[in-house]
Amino acid sequence: MKALARAGVRIAILSGRRSRAVTRRCRELGIRHVVQGSSDKLRDFGVLAAKLGVTAAQCAYVGDDVPDVPLLRVVGAAFAVADAHPSARAAAHHVTRLGGGCGAVREVCDRLLAALPRHHGSGP
């Protein structure tokens, strides 16, 4: 995630759960846009996207469960982790090889970095 941030990609965390560990990790990574305890991810995503001045089509999202499906259906790059709920995998554009907590987010970050134009710092 740090490499994406260095490349100019803004990163946000949107979670239905509340976790001190997530808060701490986001602080360590310098992620400023963190929404925890979301009961309506699509609504909260809309608020966050408006705040950042981006459209859903300009966003990537990684999900793993039923509450993620509405978001996976509207973003430009929808990822589900390998062990996601079947409905999340069906809604995603891409399914990772690795499961949640086993390197899936790193896999997504690497894929996004590879897709960035060289002038964003992703190339050699």
mmCIF file of C-alpha atoms in Angstrom:
data_model
loop_
_atom_site.group_PDB
_atom_site.id
_atom_site.type_symbol
_atom_site.label_atom_id
_atom_site.label_comp_id
_atom_site.label_asym_id
_atom_site.label_seq_id
_atom_site.Cartn_x
_atom_site.Cartn_y
_atom_site.Cartn_z
ATOM 1 C CA MET A 1 0.000 0.000 0.000
ATOM 2 C CA LYS A 2 2.895 2.335 0.667
ATOM 3 C CA ALA A 3 4.124 1.881 -2.906
ATOM 4 C CA LEU A 4 0.682 2.790 -4.230
ATOM 5 C CA ALA A 5 0.595 5.873 -2.031
ATOM 6 C CA ARG A 6 4.078 6.892 -3.244
ATOM 7 C CA ALA A 7 2.750 6.518 -6.791
ATOM 8 C CA GLY A 8 0.018 9.053 -6.006
ATOM 9 C CA VAL A 9 -2.840 6.628 -5.435
ATOM 10 C CA ARG A 10 -5.120 7.675 -2.598
ATOM 11 C CA ILE A 11 -6.020 4.757 -0.353
ATOM 12 C CA ALA A 12 -9.075 4.459 1.862
ATOM 13 C CA ILE A 13 -10.328 1.757 4.183
ATOM 14 C CA LEU A 14 -14.060 1.079 4.393
ATOM 15 C CA SER A 15 -15.045 -1.612 6.864
ATOM 16 C CA GLY A 16 -18.198 -2.837 8.493
ATOM 17 C CA ARG A 17 -16.222 -3.676 11.608
ATOM 18 C CA ARG A 18 -14.483 -1.479 14.147
ATOM 19 C CA SER A 19 -10.979 -2.517 15.068
ATOM 20 C CA ARG A 20 -8.180 -0.872 17.010
ATOM 21 C CA ALA A 21 -5.761 -2.975 14.990
ATOM 22 C CA VAL A 22 -7.080 -1.457 11.747
ATOM 23 C CA THR A 23 -6.836 2.028 13.234
ATOM 24 C CA ARG A 24 -3.238 1.381 14.301
ATOM 25 C CA ARG A 25 -2.245 -0.178 10.962
ATOM 26 C CA CYS A 26 -3.776 2.661 8.971
ATOM 27 C CA ARG A 27 -1.870 5.147 11.112
ATOM 28 C CA GLU A 28 1.362 3.201 10.462
ATOM 29 C CA LEU A 29 0.698 3.197 6.717
ATOM 30 C CA GLY A 30 -0.353 6.847 6.603
ATOM 31 C CA ILE A 31 -3.866 6.035 5.387
ATOM 32 C CA ARG A 32 -5.943 9.084 6.265
ATOM 33 C CA HIS A 33 -9.305 8.034 4.897
ATOM 34 C CA VAL A 34 -10.677 5.355 7.216
ATOM 35 C CA VAL A 35 -14.342 4.508 7.737
ATOM 36 C CA GLN A 36 -15.065 1.765 10.249
ATOM 37 C CA GLY A 37 -18.394 0.449 11.477
ATOM 38 C CA SER A 38 -20.117 1.103 8.161
ATOM 39 C CA SER A 39 -23.633 -0.301 8.010
ATOM 40 C CA ASP A 40 -24.124 0.929 4.418
ATOM 41 C CA LYS A 41 -20.891 0.662 2.469
ATOM 42 C CA LEU A 42 -22.350 2.019 -0.773
ATOM 43 C CA ARG A 43 -23.578 5.179 0.981
ATOM 44 C CA ASP A 44 -20.332 5.647 2.899
ATOM 45 C CA PHE A 45 -18.335 5.058 -0.276
ATOM 46 C CA GLY A 46 -20.370 7.770 -2.024
ATOM 47 C CA VAL A 47 -19.606 10.237 0.757
ATOM 48 C CA LEU A 48 -15.916 9.367 0.662
ATOM 49 C CA ALA A 49 -15.710 9.541 -3.142
ATOM 50 C CA ALA A 50 -17.379 12.963 -3.151
ATOM 51 C CA LYS A 51 -14.961 14.177 -0.462
ATOM 52 C CA LEU A 52 -12.023 12.992 -2.578
ATOM 53 C CA GLY A 53 -13.500 14.302 -5.839
ATOM 54 C CA VAL A 54 -13.501 10.964 -7.654
ATOM 55 C CA THR A 55 -16.126 8.876 -9.400
ATOM 56 C CA ALA A 56 -16.820 5.224 -8.685
ATOM 57 C CA ALA A 57 -15.394 4.369 -12.095
ATOM 58 C CA GLN A 58 -12.052 5.851 -10.996
ATOM 59 C CA CYS A 59 -11.876 3.615 -7.932
ATOM 60 C CA ALA A 60 -10.723 0.105 -7.144
ATOM 61 C CA TYR A 61 -12.259 -1.859 -4.288
ATOM 62 C CA VAL A 62 -11.365 -5.113 -2.568
ATOM 63 C CA GLY A 63 -14.193 -7.047 -0.942
ATOM 64 C CA ASP A 64 -14.892 -10.425 0.567
ATOM 65 C CA ASP A 65 -18.532 -10.652 1.627
ATOM 66 C CA VAL A 66 -22.171 -9.938 0.790
ATOM 67 C CA PRO A 67 -22.119 -6.303 2.069
ATOM 68 C CA ASP A 68 -19.348 -5.588 -0.456
ATOM 69 C CA VAL A 69 -21.375 -6.662 -3.501
ATOM 70 C CA PRO A 70 -23.106 -3.301 -4.186
ATOM 71 C CA LEU A 71 -19.722 -1.570 -4.174
ATOM 72 C CA LEU A 72 -18.068 -4.232 -6.286
ATOM 73 C CA ARG A 73 -20.777 -3.609 -8.889
ATOM 74 C CA VAL A 74 -20.111 0.137 -9.233
ATOM 75 C CA VAL A 75 -16.336 0.617 -9.051
ATOM 76 C CA GLY A 76 -14.046 0.624 -12.044
ATOM 77 C CA ALA A 77 -11.827 -2.176 -10.737
ATOM 78 C CA ALA A 78 -13.572 -4.668 -8.461
ATOM 79 C CA PHE A 79 -11.501 -7.299 -6.670
ATOM 80 C CA ALA A 80 -12.633 -10.166 -4.481
ATOM 81 C CA VAL A 81 -10.240 -12.256 -2.452
ATOM 82 C CA ALA A 82 -9.968 -15.950 -3.299
ATOM 83 C CA ASP A 83 -11.905 -17.074 -0.229
ATOM 84 C CA ALA A 84 -14.635 -14.430 -0.557
ATOM 85 C CA HIS A 85 -18.331 -15.233 -0.432
ATOM 86 C CA PRO A 86 -19.495 -16.588 -3.825
ATOM 87 C CA SER A 87 -21.644 -13.495 -4.455
ATOM 88 C CA ALA A 88 -18.635 -11.220 -3.970
ATOM 89 C CA ARG A 89 -16.518 -13.323 -6.322
ATOM 90 C CA ALA A 90 -19.308 -13.239 -8.923
ATOM 91 C CA ALA A 91 -19.576 -9.428 -8.720
ATOM 92 C CA ALA A 92 -15.827 -8.822 -9.013
ATOM 93 C CA HIS A 93 -13.876 -8.121 -12.181
ATOM 94 C CA HIS A 94 -10.898 -9.973 -10.720
ATOM 95 C CA VAL A 95 -10.516 -12.659 -8.061
ATOM 96 C CA THR A 96 -7.167 -12.900 -6.313
ATOM 97 C CA ARG A 97 -5.193 -16.124 -6.174
ATOM 98 C CA LEU A 98 -4.586 -15.597 -2.468
ATOM 99 C CA GLY A 99 -7.141 -15.470 0.314
ATOM 100 C CA GLY A 100 -7.937 -12.700 2.760
ATOM 101 C CA GLY A 101 -5.181 -12.268 5.325
ATOM 102 C CA CYS A 102 -2.823 -14.342 3.164
ATOM 103 C CA GLY A 103 -1.453 -11.718 0.796
ATOM 104 C CA ALA A 104 -4.531 -10.869 -1.286
ATOM 105 C CA VAL A 105 -4.255 -7.118 -0.697
ATOM 106 C CA ARG A 106 -0.579 -7.209 -1.672
ATOM 107 C CA GLU A 107 -1.589 -9.070 -4.833
ATOM 108 C CA VAL A 108 -4.129 -6.342 -5.662
ATOM 109 C CA CYS A 109 -1.626 -3.574 -4.917
ATOM 110 C CA ASP A 110 0.961 -5.179 -7.194
ATOM 111 C CA ARG A 111 -1.602 -5.493 -9.973
ATOM 112 C CA LEU A 112 -2.667 -1.863 -9.616
ATOM 113 C CA LEU A 113 0.949 -0.681 -9.567
ATOM 114 C CA ALA A 114 1.665 -2.622 -12.738
ATOM 115 C CA ALA A 115 -1.287 -0.919 -14.434
ATOM 116 C CA LEU A 116 -0.162 2.623 -13.577
ATOM 117 C CA PRO A 117 1.527 4.679 -16.287
ATOM 118 C CA ARG A 118 5.297 4.871 -15.883
ATOM 119 C CA HIS A 119 5.132 8.572 -15.062
ATOM 120 C CA HIS A 120 3.357 7.647 -11.808
ATOM 121 C CA GLY A 121 6.467 5.897 -10.617
ATOM 122 C CA SER A 122 5.503 2.272 -11.156
ATOM 123 C CA GLY A 123 8.073 1.480 -13.810
ATOM 124 C CA PRO A 124 11.823 0.982 -13.552
#
